[in-house]
Every structure is written in C-alpha cells, then in structure tokens.
JSON list of N, CA, C and O in Angstrom, two decimals:
[
{"chain": "A", "resi": 275, "resn": "MET", "atom": "N", "xyz": [-11.62, -26.99, 8.72]},
{"chain": "A", "resi": 275, "resn": "MET", "atom": "CA", "xyz": [-10.57, -26.03, 8.39]},
{"chain": "A", "resi": 275, "resn": "MET", "atom": "C", "xyz": [-10.99, -24.63, 8.88]},
{"chain": "A", "resi": 275, "resn": "MET", "atom": "O", "xyz": [-12.08, -24.17, 8.54]},
{"chain": "A", "resi": 276, "resn": "PRO", "atom": "N", "xyz": [-10.16, -23.99, 9.68]},
{"chain": "A", "resi": 276, "resn": "PRO", "atom": "CA", "xyz": [-10.53, -22.65, 10.17]},
{"chain": "A", "resi": 276, "resn": "PRO", "atom": "C", "xyz": [-10.44, -21.60, 9.07]},
{"chain": "A", "resi": 276, "resn": "PRO", "atom": "O", "xyz": [-9.79, -21.81, 8.04]},
{"chain": "A", "resi": 277, "resn": "LYS", "atom": "N", "xyz": [-11.11, -20.50, 9.32]},
{"chain": "A", "resi": 277, "resn": "LYS", "atom": "CA", "xyz": [-11.05, -19.39, 8.36]},
{"chain": "A", "resi": 277, "resn": "LYS", "atom": "C", "xyz": [-9.65, -18.81, 8.32]},
{"chain": "A", "resi": 277, "resn": "LYS", "atom": "O", "xyz": [-8.94, -18.82, 9.32]},
{"chain": "A", "resi": 278, "resn": "MET", "atom": "N", "xyz": [-9.26, -18.31, 7.17]},
{"chain": "A", "resi": 278, "resn": "MET", "atom": "CA", "xyz": [-7.98, -17.62, 7.06]},
{"chain": "A", "resi": 278, "resn": "MET", "atom": "C", "xyz": [-8.16, -16.20, 7.60]},
{"chain": "A", "resi": 278, "resn": "MET", "atom": "O", "xyz": [-9.23, -15.62, 7.49]},
{"chain": "A", "resi": 279, "resn": "LYS", "atom": "N", "xyz": [-7.11, -15.67, 8.23]},
{"chain": "A", "resi": 279, "resn": "LYS", "atom": "CA", "xyz": [-7.19, -14.34, 8.80]},
{"chain": "A", "resi": 279, "resn": "LYS", "atom": "C", "xyz": [-6.49, -13.33, 7.89]},
{"chain": "A", "resi": 279, "resn": "LYS", "atom": "O", "xyz": [-5.45, -13.62, 7.32]},
{"chain": "A", "resi": 280, "resn": "THR", "atom": "N", "xyz": [-7.09, -12.14, 7.81]},
{"chain": "A", "resi": 280, "resn": "THR", "atom": "CA", "xyz": [-6.49, -11.05, 7.07]},
{"chain": "A", "resi": 280, "resn": "THR", "atom": "C", "xyz": [-5.33, -10.49, 7.89]},
{"chain": "A", "resi": 280, "resn": "THR", "atom": "O", "xyz": [-5.45, -10.34, 9.11]},
{"chain": "A", "resi": 281, "resn": "HIS", "atom": "N", "xyz": [-4.22, -10.20, 7.25]},
{"chain": "A", "resi": 281, "resn": "HIS", "atom": "CA", "xyz": [-3.09, -9.58, 7.91]},
{"chain": "A", "resi": 281, "resn": "HIS", "atom": "C", "xyz": [-3.45, -8.12, 8.19]},
{"chain": "A", "resi": 281, "resn": "HIS", "atom": "O", "xyz": [-3.60, -7.33, 7.27]},
{"chain": "A", "resi": 282, "resn": "ARG", "atom": "N", "xyz": [-3.66, -7.78, 9.46]},
{"chain": "A", "resi": 282, "resn": "ARG", "atom": "CA", "xyz": [-4.21, -6.46, 9.80]},
{"chain": "A", "resi": 282, "resn": "ARG", "atom": "C", "xyz": [-3.26, -5.32, 9.45]},
{"chain": "A", "resi": 282, "resn": "ARG", "atom": "O", "xyz": [-3.70, -4.21, 9.11]},
{"chain": "A", "resi": 283, "resn": "GLY", "atom": "N", "xyz": [-1.97, -5.54, 9.53]},
{"chain": "A", "resi": 283, "resn": "GLY", "atom": "CA", "xyz": [-1.02, -4.50, 9.16]},
{"chain": "A", "resi": 283, "resn": "GLY", "atom": "C", "xyz": [-1.10, -4.18, 7.68]},
{"chain": "A", "resi": 283, "resn": "GLY", "atom": "O", "xyz": [-1.06, -3.02, 7.27]},
{"chain": "A", "resi": 284, "resn": "ALA", "atom": "N", "xyz": [-1.26, -5.22, 6.86]},
{"chain": "A", "resi": 284, "resn": "ALA", "atom": "CA", "xyz": [-1.37, -5.02, 5.41]},
{"chain": "A", "resi": 284, "resn": "ALA", "atom": "C", "xyz": [-2.71, -4.39, 5.06]},
{"chain": "A", "resi": 284, "resn": "ALA", "atom": "O", "xyz": [-2.80, -3.58, 4.14]},
{"chain": "A", "resi": 285, "resn": "ALA", "atom": "N", "xyz": [-3.77, -4.74, 5.80]},
{"chain": "A", "resi": 285, "resn": "ALA", "atom": "CA", "xyz": [-5.09, -4.20, 5.51]},
{"chain": "A", "resi": 285, "resn": "ALA", "atom": "C", "xyz": [-5.14, -2.69, 5.70]},
{"chain": "A", "resi": 285, "resn": "ALA", "atom": "O", "xyz": [-5.90, -2.00, 5.05]},
{"chain": "A", "resi": 286, "resn": "LYS", "atom": "N", "xyz": [-4.30, -2.17, 6.62]},
{"chain": "A", "resi": 286, "resn": "LYS", "atom": "CA", "xyz": [-4.27, -0.74, 6.87]},
{"chain": "A", "resi": 286, "resn": "LYS", "atom": "C", "xyz": [-3.43, 0.01, 5.84]},
{"chain": "A", "resi": 286, "resn": "LYS", "atom": "O", "xyz": [-3.53, 1.23, 5.74]},
{"chain": "A", "resi": 287, "resn": "ARG", "atom": "N", "xyz": [-2.60, -0.71, 5.10]},
{"chain": "A", "resi": 287, "resn": "ARG", "atom": "CA", "xyz": [-1.66, -0.05, 4.19]},
{"chain": "A", "resi": 287, "resn": "ARG", "atom": "C", "xyz": [-2.07, -0.10, 2.73]},
{"chain": "A", "resi": 287, "resn": "ARG", "atom": "O", "xyz": [-1.60, 0.70, 1.92]},
{"chain": "A", "resi": 288, "resn": "PHE", "atom": "N", "xyz": [-2.90, -1.06, 2.34]},
{"chain": "A", "resi": 288, "resn": "PHE", "atom": "CA", "xyz": [-3.23, -1.26, 0.93]},
{"chain": "A", "resi": 288, "resn": "PHE", "atom": "C", "xyz": [-4.72, -1.21, 0.72]},
{"chain": "A", "resi": 288, "resn": "PHE", "atom": "O", "xyz": [-5.51, -1.62, 1.56]},
{"chain": "A", "resi": 289, "resn": "ARG", "atom": "N", "xyz": [-5.12, -0.70, -0.47]},
{"chain": "A", "resi": 289, "resn": "ARG", "atom": "CA", "xyz": [-6.52, -0.67, -0.88]},
{"chain": "A", "resi": 289, "resn": "ARG", "atom": "C", "xyz": [-6.62, -1.21, -2.30]},
{"chain": "A", "resi": 289, "resn": "ARG", "atom": "O", "xyz": [-5.63, -1.25, -3.02]},
{"chain": "A", "resi": 290, "resn": "LYS", "atom": "N", "xyz": [-7.81, -1.56, -2.67]},
{"chain": "A", "resi": 290, "resn": "LYS", "atom": "CA", "xyz": [-8.05, -2.07, -4.02]},
{"chain": "A", "resi": 290, "resn": "LYS", "atom": "C", "xyz": [-8.86, -1.04, -4.80]},
{"chain": "A", "resi": 290, "resn": "LYS", "atom": "O", "xyz": [-9.80, -0.45, -4.27]},
{"chain": "A", "resi": 291, "resn": "THR", "atom": "N", "xyz": [-8.50, -0.83, -6.06]},
{"chain": "A", "resi": 291, "resn": "THR", "atom": "CA", "xyz": [-9.24, 0.10, -6.90]},
{"chain": "A", "resi": 291, "resn": "THR", "atom": "C", "xyz": [-10.45, -0.61, -7.50]},
{"chain": "A", "resi": 291, "resn": "THR", "atom": "O", "xyz": [-10.60, -1.82, -7.36]},
{"chain": "A", "resi": 292, "resn": "GLY", "atom": "N", "xyz": [-11.26, 0.13, -8.20]},
{"chain": "A", "resi": 292, "resn": "GLY", "atom": "CA", "xyz": [-12.44, -0.45, -8.84]},
{"chain": "A", "resi": 292, "resn": "GLY", "atom": "C", "xyz": [-12.09, -1.46, -9.91]},
{"chain": "A", "resi": 292, "resn": "GLY", "atom": "O", "xyz": [-12.86, -2.37, -10.19]},
{"chain": "A", "resi": 293, "resn": "THR", "atom": "N", "xyz": [-10.92, -1.31, -10.53]},
{"chain": "A", "resi": 293, "resn": "THR", "atom": "CA", "xyz": [-10.51, -2.24, -11.58]},
{"chain": "A", "resi": 293, "resn": "THR", "atom": "C", "xyz": [-9.72, -3.41, -11.05]},
{"chain": "A", "resi": 293, "resn": "THR", "atom": "O", "xyz": [-9.28, -4.27, -11.80]},
{"chain": "A", "resi": 294, "resn": "GLY", "atom": "N", "xyz": [-9.49, -3.46, -9.70]},
{"chain": "A", "resi": 294, "resn": "GLY", "atom": "CA", "xyz": [-8.83, -4.61, -9.11]},
{"chain": "A", "resi": 294, "resn": "GLY", "atom": "C", "xyz": [-7.36, -4.42, -8.83]},
{"chain": "A", "resi": 294, "resn": "GLY", "atom": "O", "xyz": [-6.69, -5.34, -8.35]},
{"chain": "A", "resi": 295, "resn": "LYS", "atom": "N", "xyz": [-6.80, -3.25, -9.13]},
{"chain": "A", "resi": 295, "resn": "LYS", "atom": "CA", "xyz": [-5.39, -3.00, -8.85]},
{"chain": "A", "resi": 295, "resn": "LYS", "atom": "C", "xyz": [-5.23, -2.68, -7.36]},
{"chain": "A", "resi": 295, "resn": "LYS", "atom": "O", "xyz": [-6.14, -2.16, -6.73]},
{"chain": "A", "resi": 296, "resn": "ILE", "atom": "N", "xyz": [-4.06, -2.97, -6.83]},
{"chain": "A", "resi": 296, "resn": "ILE", "atom": "CA", "xyz": [-3.77, -2.65, -5.43]},
{"chain": "A", "resi": 296, "resn": "ILE", "atom": "C", "xyz": [-2.94, -1.38, -5.39]},
{"chain": "A", "resi": 296, "resn": "ILE", "atom": "O", "xyz": [-1.95, -1.26, -6.12]},
{"chain": "A", "resi": 297, "resn": "ILE", "atom": "N", "xyz": [-3.35, -0.44, -4.54]},
{"chain": "A", "resi": 297, "resn": "ILE", "atom": "CA", "xyz": [-2.63, 0.82, -4.43]},
{"chain": "A", "resi": 297, "resn": "ILE", "atom": "C", "xyz": [-2.05, 0.97, -3.03]},
{"chain": "A", "resi": 297, "resn": "ILE", "atom": "O", "xyz": [-2.55, 0.40, -2.07]},
{"chain": "A", "resi": 298, "resn": "ARG", "atom": "N", "xyz": [-0.98, 1.74, -2.95]},
{"chain": "A", "resi": 298, "resn": "ARG", "atom": "CA", "xyz": [-0.26, 1.98, -1.71]},
{"chain": "A", "resi": 298, "resn": "ARG", "atom": "C", "xyz": [0.12, 3.45, -1.65]},
{"chain": "A", "resi": 298, "resn": "ARG", "atom": "O", "xyz": [0.07, 4.15, -2.66]},
{"chain": "A", "resi": 299, "resn": "MET", "atom": "N", "xyz": [0.50, 3.90, -0.46]},
{"chain": "A", "resi": 299, "resn": "MET", "atom": "CA", "xyz": [1.04, 5.25, -0.33]},
{"chain": "A", "resi": 299, "resn": "MET", "atom": "C", "xyz": [2.56, 5.19, -0.49]},
{"chain": "A", "resi": 299, "resn": "MET", "atom": "O", "xyz": [3.17, 4.15, -0.20]},
{"chain": "A", "resi": 300, "resn": "LYS", "atom": "N", "xyz": [3.15, 6.27, -0.93]},
{"chain": "A", "resi": 300, "resn": "LYS", "atom": "CA", "xyz": [4.59, 6.30, -1.13]},
{"chain": "A", "resi": 300, "resn": "LYS", "atom": "C", "xyz": [5.31, 6.52, 0.19]},
{"chain": "A", "resi": 300, "resn": "LYS", "atom": "O", "xyz": [4.78, 7.12, 1.12]},
{"chain": "A", "resi": 301, "resn": "SER", "atom": "N", "xyz": [6.51, 6.00, 0.28]},
{"chain": "A", "resi": 301, "resn": "SER", "atom": "CA", "xyz": [7.30, 6.13, 1.50]},
{"chain": "A", "resi": 301, "resn": "SER", "atom": "C", "xyz": [8.14, 7.40, 1.46]},
{"chain": "A", "resi": 301, "resn": "SER", "atom": "O", "xyz": [8.36, 7.99, 0.40]},
{"chain": "A", "resi": 302, "resn": "GLY", "atom": "N", "xyz": [8.61, 7.81, 2.63]},
{"chain": "A", "resi": 302, "resn": "GLY", "atom": "CA", "xyz": [9.51, 8.96, 2.70]},
{"chain": "A", "resi": 302, "resn": "GLY", "atom": "C", "xyz": [8.85, 10.28, 2.99]},
{"chain": "A", "resi": 302, "resn": "GLY", "atom": "O", "xyz": [9.49, 11.32, 2.87]},
{"chain": "A", "resi": 303, "resn": "ALA", "atom": "N", "xyz": [7.57, 10.27, 3.38]},
{"chain": "A", "resi": 303, "resn": "ALA", "atom": "CA", "xyz": [6.84, 11.53, 3.58]},
{"chain": "A", "resi": 303, "resn": "ALA", "atom": "C", "xyz": [6.59, 11.82, 5.06]},
{"chain": "A", "resi": 303, "resn": "ALA", "atom": "O", "xyz": [5.77, 12.67, 5.38]},
{"chain": "A", "resi": 304, "resn": "ARG", "atom": "N", "xyz": [7.28, 11.15, 5.97]},
{"chain": "A", "resi": 304, "resn": "ARG", "atom": "CA", "xyz": [7.00, 11.31, 7.39]},
{"chain": "A", "resi": 304, "resn": "ARG", "atom": "C", "xyz": [7.93, 12.31, 8.08]},
{"chain": "A", "resi": 304, "resn": "ARG", "atom": "O", "xyz": [7.49, 13.09, 8.89]},
{"chain": "A", "resi": 305, "resn": "HIS", "atom": "N", "xyz": [9.22, 12.24, 7.80]},
{"chain": "A", "resi": 305, "resn": "HIS", "atom": "CA", "xyz": [10.15, 13.14, 8.48]},
{"chain": "A", "resi": 305, "resn": "HIS", "atom": "C", "xyz": [11.29, 13.50, 7.54]},
{"chain": "A", "resi": 305, "resn": "HIS", "atom": "O", "xyz": [11.37, 12.97, 6.42]},
{"chain": "A", "resi": 306, "resn": "GLN", "atom": "N", "xyz": [12.16, 14.40, 7.98]},
{"chain": "A", "resi": 306, "resn": "GLN", "atom": "CA", "xyz": [13.26, 14.95, 7.17]},
{"chain": "A", "resi": 306, "resn": "GLN", "atom": "C", "xyz": [12.72, 15.60, 5.89]},
{"chain": "A", "resi": 306, "resn": "GLN", "atom": "O", "xyz": [13.25, 15.41, 4.80]},
{"chain": "A", "resi": 307, "resn": "LEU", "atom": "N", "xyz": [11.65, 16.36, 6.04]},
{"chain": "A", "resi": 307, "resn": "LEU", "atom": "CA", "xyz": [11.02, 16.98, 4.89]},
{"chain": "A", "resi": 307, "resn": "LEU", "atom": "C", "xyz": [11.69, 18.29, 4.50]},
{"chain": "A", "resi": 307, "resn": "LEU", "atom": "O", "xyz": [11.44, 18.80, 3.42]},
{"chain": "A", "resi": 308, "resn": "GLU", "atom": "N", "xyz": [12.54, 18.84, 5.37]},
{"chain": "A", "resi": 308, "resn": "GLU", "atom": "CA", "xyz": [13.20, 20.10, 5.05]},
{"chain": "A", "resi": 308, "resn": "GLU", "atom": "C", "xyz": [14.13, 19.97, 3.86]},
{"chain": "A", "resi": 308, "resn": "GLU", "atom": "O", "xyz": [14.32, 20.91, 3.10]},
{"chain": "A", "resi": 309, "resn": "GLY", "atom": "N", "xyz": [14.74, 18.81, 3.69]},
{"chain": "A", "resi": 309, "resn": "GLY", "atom": "CA", "xyz": [15.69, 18.60, 2.60]},
{"chain": "A", "resi": 309, "resn": "GLY", "atom": "C", "xyz": [15.06, 18.23, 1.29]},
{"chain": "A", "resi": 309, "resn": "GLY", "atom": "O", "xyz": [15.76, 18.06, 0.29]},
{"chain": "A", "resi": 310, "resn": "LYS", "atom": "N", "xyz": [13.75, 18.09, 1.26]},
{"chain": "A", "resi": 310, "resn": "LYS", "atom": "CA", "xyz": [13.05, 17.69, 0.04]},
{"chain": "A", "resi": 310, "resn": "LYS", "atom": "C", "xyz": [12.38, 18.89, -0.60]},
{"chain": "A", "resi": 310, "resn": "LYS", "atom": "O", "xyz": [11.89, 19.79, 0.09]},
{"chain": "A", "resi": 311, "resn": "SER", "atom": "N", "xyz": [12.35, 18.90, -1.91]},
{"chain": "A", "resi": 311, "resn": "SER", "atom": "CA", "xyz": [11.73, 20.00, -2.63]},
{"chain": "A", "resi": 311, "resn": "SER", "atom": "C", "xyz": [10.22, 19.93, -2.51]},
{"chain": "A", "resi": 311, "resn": "SER", "atom": "O", "xyz": [9.66, 18.86, -2.28]},
{"chain": "A", "resi": 312, "resn": "PRO", "atom": "N", "xyz": [9.52, 21.06, -2.69]},
{"chain": "A", "resi": 312, "resn": "PRO", "atom": "CA", "xyz": [8.06, 21.04, -2.64]},
{"chain": "A", "resi": 312, "resn": "PRO", "atom": "C", "xyz": [7.45, 20.09, -3.68]},
{"chain": "A", "resi": 312, "resn": "PRO", "atom": "O", "xyz": [6.45, 19.42, -3.41]},
{"chain": "A", "resi": 313, "resn": "LYS", "atom": "N", "xyz": [8.08, 20.02, -4.83]},
{"chain": "A", "resi": 313, "resn": "LYS", "atom": "CA", "xyz": [7.59, 19.12, -5.89]},
{"chain": "A", "resi": 313, "resn": "LYS", "atom": "C", "xyz": [7.69, 17.66, -5.44]},
{"chain": "A", "resi": 313, "resn": "LYS", "atom": "O", "xyz": [6.76, 16.86, -5.64]},
{"chain": "A", "resi": 314, "resn": "GLN", "atom": "N", "xyz": [8.80, 17.32, -4.80]},
{"chain": "A", "resi": 314, "resn": "GLN", "atom": "CA", "xyz": [8.99, 15.95, -4.33]},
{"chain": "A", "resi": 314, "resn": "GLN", "atom": "C", "xyz": [8.01, 15.62, -3.22]},
{"chain": "A", "resi": 314, "resn": "GLN", "atom": "O", "xyz": [7.42, 14.53, -3.19]},
{"chain": "A", "resi": 315, "resn": "LYS", "atom": "N", "xyz": [7.79, 16.56, -2.31]},
{"chain": "A", "resi": 315, "resn": "LYS", "atom": "CA", "xyz": [6.85, 16.32, -1.20]},
{"chain": "A", "resi": 315, "resn": "LYS", "atom": "C", "xyz": [5.42, 16.17, -1.71]},
{"chain": "A", "resi": 315, "resn": "LYS", "atom": "O", "xyz": [4.64, 15.37, -1.19]},
{"chain": "A", "resi": 316, "resn": "ALA", "atom": "N", "xyz": [5.06, 16.90, -2.75]},
{"chain": "A", "resi": 316, "resn": "ALA", "atom": "CA", "xyz": [3.72, 16.77, -3.33]},
{"chain": "A", "resi": 316, "resn": "ALA", "atom": "C", "xyz": [3.55, 15.38, -3.95]},
{"chain": "A", "resi": 316, "resn": "ALA", "atom": "O", "xyz": [2.49, 14.76, -3.83]},
{"chain": "A", "resi": 317, "resn": "ARG", "atom": "N", "xyz": [4.59, 14.89, -4.60]},
{"chain": "A", "resi": 317, "resn": "ARG", "atom": "CA", "xyz": [4.52, 13.57, -5.21]},
{"chain": "A", "resi": 317, "resn": "ARG", "atom": "C", "xyz": [4.43, 12.46, -4.16]},
{"chain": "A", "resi": 317, "resn": "ARG", "atom": "O", "xyz": [3.77, 11.45, -4.39]},
{"chain": "A", "resi": 318, "resn": "LEU", "atom": "N", "xyz": [5.09, 12.66, -3.03]},
{"chain": "A", "resi": 318, "resn": "LEU", "atom": "CA", "xyz": [5.05, 11.66, -1.96]},
{"chain": "A", "resi": 318, "resn": "LEU", "atom": "C", "xyz": [3.68, 11.55, -1.32]},
{"chain": "A", "resi": 318, "resn": "LEU", "atom": "O", "xyz": [3.36, 10.53, -0.71]},
{"chain": "A", "resi": 319, "resn": "GLY", "atom": "N", "xyz": [2.85, 12.57, -1.46]},
{"chain": "A", "resi": 319, "resn": "GLY", "atom": "CA", "xyz": [1.52, 12.55, -0.88]},
{"chain": "A", "resi": 319, "resn": "GLY", "atom": "C", "xyz": [0.50, 11.78, -1.69]},
{"chain": "A", "resi": 319, "resn": "GLY", "atom": "O", "xyz": [-0.59, 11.50, -1.22]},
{"chain": "A", "resi": 320, "resn": "ARG", "atom": "N", "xyz": [0.86, 11.42, -2.91]},
{"chain": "A", "resi": 320, "resn": "ARG", "atom": "CA", "xyz": [-0.07, 10.70, -3.79]},
{"chain": "A", "resi": 320, "resn": "ARG", "atom": "C", "xyz": [0.08, 9.19, -3.61]},
{"chain": "A", "resi": 320, "resn": "ARG", "atom": "O", "xyz": [1.11, 8.69, -3.18]},
{"chain": "A", "resi": 321, "resn": "SER", "atom": "N", "xyz": [-0.94, 8.47, -4.00]},
{"chain": "A", "resi": 321, "resn": "SER", "atom": "CA", "xyz": [-0.87, 7.01, -3.95]},
{"chain": "A", "resi": 321, "resn": "SER", "atom": "C", "xyz": [-0.24, 6.49, -5.23]},
{"chain": "A", "resi": 321, "resn": "SER", "atom": "O", "xyz": [-0.16, 7.18, -6.24]},
{"chain": "A", "resi": 322, "resn": "ALA", "atom": "N", "xyz": [0.22, 5.24, -5.18]},
{"chain": "A", "resi": 322, "resn": "ALA", "atom": "CA", "xyz": [0.86, 4.61, -6.32]},
{"chain": "A", "resi": 322, "resn": "ALA", "atom": "C", "xyz": [0.32, 3.19, -6.48]},
{"chain": "A", "resi": 322, "resn": "ALA", "atom": "O", "xyz": [-0.11, 2.57, -5.50]},
{"chain": "A", "resi": 323, "resn": "VAL", "atom": "N", "xyz": [0.36, 2.69, -7.70]},
{"chain": "A", "resi": 323, "resn": "VAL", "atom": "CA", "xyz": [-0.09, 1.33, -7.98]},
{"chain": "A", "resi": 323, "resn": "VAL", "atom": "C", "xyz": [1.05, 0.38, -7.64]},
{"chain": "A", "resi": 323, "resn": "VAL", "atom": "O", "xyz": [2.21, 0.65, -7.92]},
{"chain": "A", "resi": 324, "resn": "MET", "atom": "N", "xyz": [0.73, -0.73, -7.00]},
{"chain": "A", "resi": 324, "resn": "MET", "atom": "CA", "xyz": [1.74, -1.72, -6.63]},
{"chain": "A", "resi": 324, "resn": "MET", "atom": "C", "xyz": [2.34, -2.34, -7.88]},
{"chain": "A", "resi": 324, "resn": "MET", "atom": "O", "xyz": [1.64, -2.56, -8.88]},
{"chain": "A", "resi": 325, "resn": "SER", "atom": "N", "xyz": [3.63, -2.66, -7.82]},
{"chain": "A", "resi": 325, "resn": "SER", "atom": "CA", "xyz": [4.28, -3.33, -8.94]},
{"chain": "A", "resi": 325, "resn": "SER", "atom": "C", "xyz": [3.75, -4.77, -9.03]},
{"chain": "A", "resi": 325, "resn": "SER", "atom": "O", "xyz": [3.34, -5.37, -8.03]},
{"chain": "A", "resi": 326, "resn": "SER", "atom": "N", "xyz": [3.77, -5.30, -10.23]},
{"chain": "A", "resi": 326, "resn": "SER", "atom": "CA", "xyz": [3.16, -6.61, -10.46]},
{"chain": "A", "resi": 326, "resn": "SER", "atom": "C", "xyz": [3.86, -7.72, -9.67]},
{"chain": "A", "resi": 326, "resn": "SER", "atom": "O", "xyz": [3.24, -8.71, -9.30]},
{"chain": "A", "resi": 327, "resn": "GLY", "atom": "N", "xyz": [5.15, -7.56, -9.40]},
{"chain": "A", "resi": 327, "resn": "GLY", "atom": "CA", "xyz": [5.88, -8.58, -8.64]},
{"chain": "A", "resi": 327, "resn": "GLY", "atom": "C", "xyz": [5.44, -8.67, -7.20]},
{"chain": "A", "resi": 327, "resn": "GLY", "atom": "O", "xyz": [5.56, -9.72, -6.57]},
{"chain": "A", "resi": 328, "resn": "ASP", "atom": "N", "xyz": [4.94, -7.57, -6.64]},
{"chain": "A", "resi": 328, "resn": "ASP", "atom": "CA", "xyz": [4.54, -7.55, -5.23]},
{"chain": "A", "resi": 328, "resn": "ASP", "atom": "C", "xyz": [3.07, -7.91, -5.04]},
{"chain": "A", "resi": 328, "resn": "ASP", "atom": "O", "xyz": [2.66, -8.24, -3.93]},
{"chain": "A", "resi": 329, "resn": "VAL", "atom": "N", "xyz": [2.28, -7.85, -6.09]},
{"chain": "A", "resi": 329, "resn": "VAL", "atom": "CA", "xyz": [0.83, -8.02, -5.96]},
{"chain": "A", "resi": 329, "resn": "VAL", "atom": "C", "xyz": [0.47, -9.41, -5.44]},
{"chain": "A", "resi": 329, "resn": "VAL", "atom": "O", "xyz": [-0.39, -9.54, -4.56]},
{"chain": "A", "resi": 330, "resn": "LYS", "atom": "N", "xyz": [1.16, -10.44, -5.90]},
{"chain": "A", "resi": 330, "resn": "LYS", "atom": "CA", "xyz": [0.84, -11.80, -5.47]},
{"chain": "A", "resi": 330, "resn": "LYS", "atom": "C", "xyz": [1.06, -11.96, -3.96]},
{"chain": "A", "resi": 330, "resn": "LYS", "atom": "O", "xyz": [0.26, -12.56, -3.25]},
{"chain": "A", "resi": 331, "resn": "ARG", "atom": "N", "xyz": [2.16, -11.38, -3.46]},
{"chain": "A", "resi": 331, "resn": "ARG", "atom": "CA", "xyz": [2.48, -11.47, -2.04]},
{"chain": "A", "resi": 331, "resn": "ARG", "atom": "C", "xyz": [1.46, -10.72, -1.20]},
{"chain": "A", "resi": 331, "resn": "ARG", "atom": "O", "xyz": [1.01, -11.20, -0.16]},
{"chain": "A", "resi": 332, "resn": "ILE", "atom": "N", "xyz": [1.03, -9.56, -1.67]},
{"chain": "A", "resi": 332, "resn": "ILE", "atom": "CA", "xyz": [0.05, -8.76, -0.92]},
{"chain": "A", "resi": 332, "resn": "ILE", "atom": "C", "xyz": [-1.31, -9.43, -0.93]},
{"chain": "A", "resi": 332, "resn": "ILE", "atom": "O", "xyz": [-2.01, -9.44, 0.07]},
{"chain": "A", "resi": 333, "resn": "LYS", "atom": "N", "xyz": [-1.70, -10.01, -2.06]},
{"chain": "A", "resi": 333, "resn": "LYS", "atom": "CA", "xyz": [-3.00, -10.67, -2.13]},
{"chain": "A", "resi": 333, "resn": "LYS", "atom": "C", "xyz": [-3.07, -11.87, -1.19]},
{"chain": "A", "resi": 333, "resn": "LYS", "atom": "O", "xyz": [-4.14, -12.20, -0.69]},
{"chain": "A", "resi": 334, "resn": "SER", "atom": "N", "xyz": [-1.95, -12.51, -0.92]},
{"chain": "A", "resi": 334, "resn": "SER", "atom": "CA", "xyz": [-1.96, -13.64, 0.02]},
{"chain": "A", "resi": 334, "resn": "SER", "atom": "C", "xyz": [-2.18, -13.15, 1.45]},
{"chain": "A", "resi": 334, "resn": "SER", "atom": "O", "xyz": [-2.72, -13.87, 2.28]},
{"chain": "A", "resi": 335, "resn": "LEU", "atom": "N", "xyz": [-1.76, -11.91, 1.76]},
{"chain": "A", "resi": 335, "resn": "LEU", "atom": "CA", "xyz": [-1.99, -11.36, 3.09]},
{"chain": "A", "resi": 335, "resn": "LEU", "atom": "C", "xyz": [-3.42, -10.86, 3.24]},
{"chain": "A", "resi": 335, "resn": "LEU", "atom": "O", "xyz": [-3.97, -10.87, 4.34]},
{"chain": "A", "resi": 336, "resn": "LEU", "atom": "N", "xyz": [-4.01, -10.42, 2.14]},
{"chain": "A", "resi": 336, "resn": "LEU", "atom": "CA", "xyz": [-5.35, -9.85, 2.17]},
{"chain": "A", "resi": 336, "resn": "LEU", "atom": "C", "xyz": [-6.32, -10.82, 1.50]},
{"chain": "A", "resi": 336, "resn": "LEU", "atom": "O", "xyz": [-6.82, -10.58, 0.41]},
{"chain": "A", "resi": 337, "resn": "VAL", "atom": "N", "xyz": [-6.58, -11.93, 2.18]},
{"chain": "A", "resi": 337, "resn": "VAL", "atom": "CA", "xyz": [-7.32, -13.02, 1.56]},
{"chain": "A", "resi": 337, "resn": "VAL", "atom": "C", "xyz": [-8.76, -12.68, 1.23]},
{"chain": "A", "resi": 337, "resn": "VAL", "atom": "O", "xyz": [-9.33, -13.21, 0.28]},
{"chain": "A", "resi": 338, "resn": "TYR", "atom": "N", "xyz": [-9.38, -11.78, 2.00]},
{"chain": "A", "resi": 338, "resn": "TYR", "atom": "CA", "xyz": [-10.79, -11.47, 1.76]},
{"chain": "A", "resi": 338, "resn": "TYR", "atom": "C", "xyz": [-11.01, -10.11, 1.14]},
{"chain": "A", "resi": 338, "resn": "TYR", "atom": "O", "xyz": [-12.11, -9.59, 1.16]},
{"chain": "A", "resi": 339, "resn": "MET", "atom": "N", "xyz": [-9.96, -9.52, 0.57]},
{"chain": "A", "resi": 339, "resn": "MET", "atom": "CA", "xyz": [-10.12, -8.21, -0.07]},
{"chain": "A", "resi": 339, "resn": "MET", "atom": "C", "xyz": [-10.95, -8.39, -1.34]},
{"chain": "A", "resi": 339, "resn": "MET", "atom": "O", "xyz": [-10.63, -9.19, -2.19]},
{"chain": "A", "resi": 340, "resn": "LYS", "atom": "N", "xyz": [-12.04, -7.68, -1.41]},
{"chain": "A", "resi": 340, "resn": "LYS", "atom": "CA", "xyz": [-12.94, -7.81, -2.56]},
{"chain": "A", "resi": 340, "resn": "LYS", "atom": "C", "xyz": [-12.52, -6.86, -3.66]},
{"chain": "A", "resi": 340, "resn": "LYS", "atom": "O", "xyz": [-12.03, -5.81, -3.46]}
]
C-alpha cells in the first residue's frame, strides 16, 4: 500500500494549535478593502478556529498533520 499524500493546497491554508484545533485565516481581506471599516479589516487579519463540521474533512486532507 503506498503512502497517503498530504493535500498541498490545504497544508498551506491550515495549521494545528497546541491543543489540536485547526485554525484558518479569514476570507475577504485581499481586495475591495476601501468599502470595509478599519474594525472589520482588523478582524479579517486574525485567524479563526475551524468549525467542527469542517474539521473531519480537513483532517482527511492533512493525513500527517501532527
């Protein structure tokens, strides 16, 4: 049986915390920033914890994430 491969696109987008949670960056911070308030733009720069429904799908893409 060959080794399973890590999905490289997912590996660049998600990280694991020390407690095992998966974190992601928020979307919407790349362009059209003129229409967004400074408060909203500051919030978009922070990372967020993945919702529990998506964690199973992401873990299947990142098979060797420790």
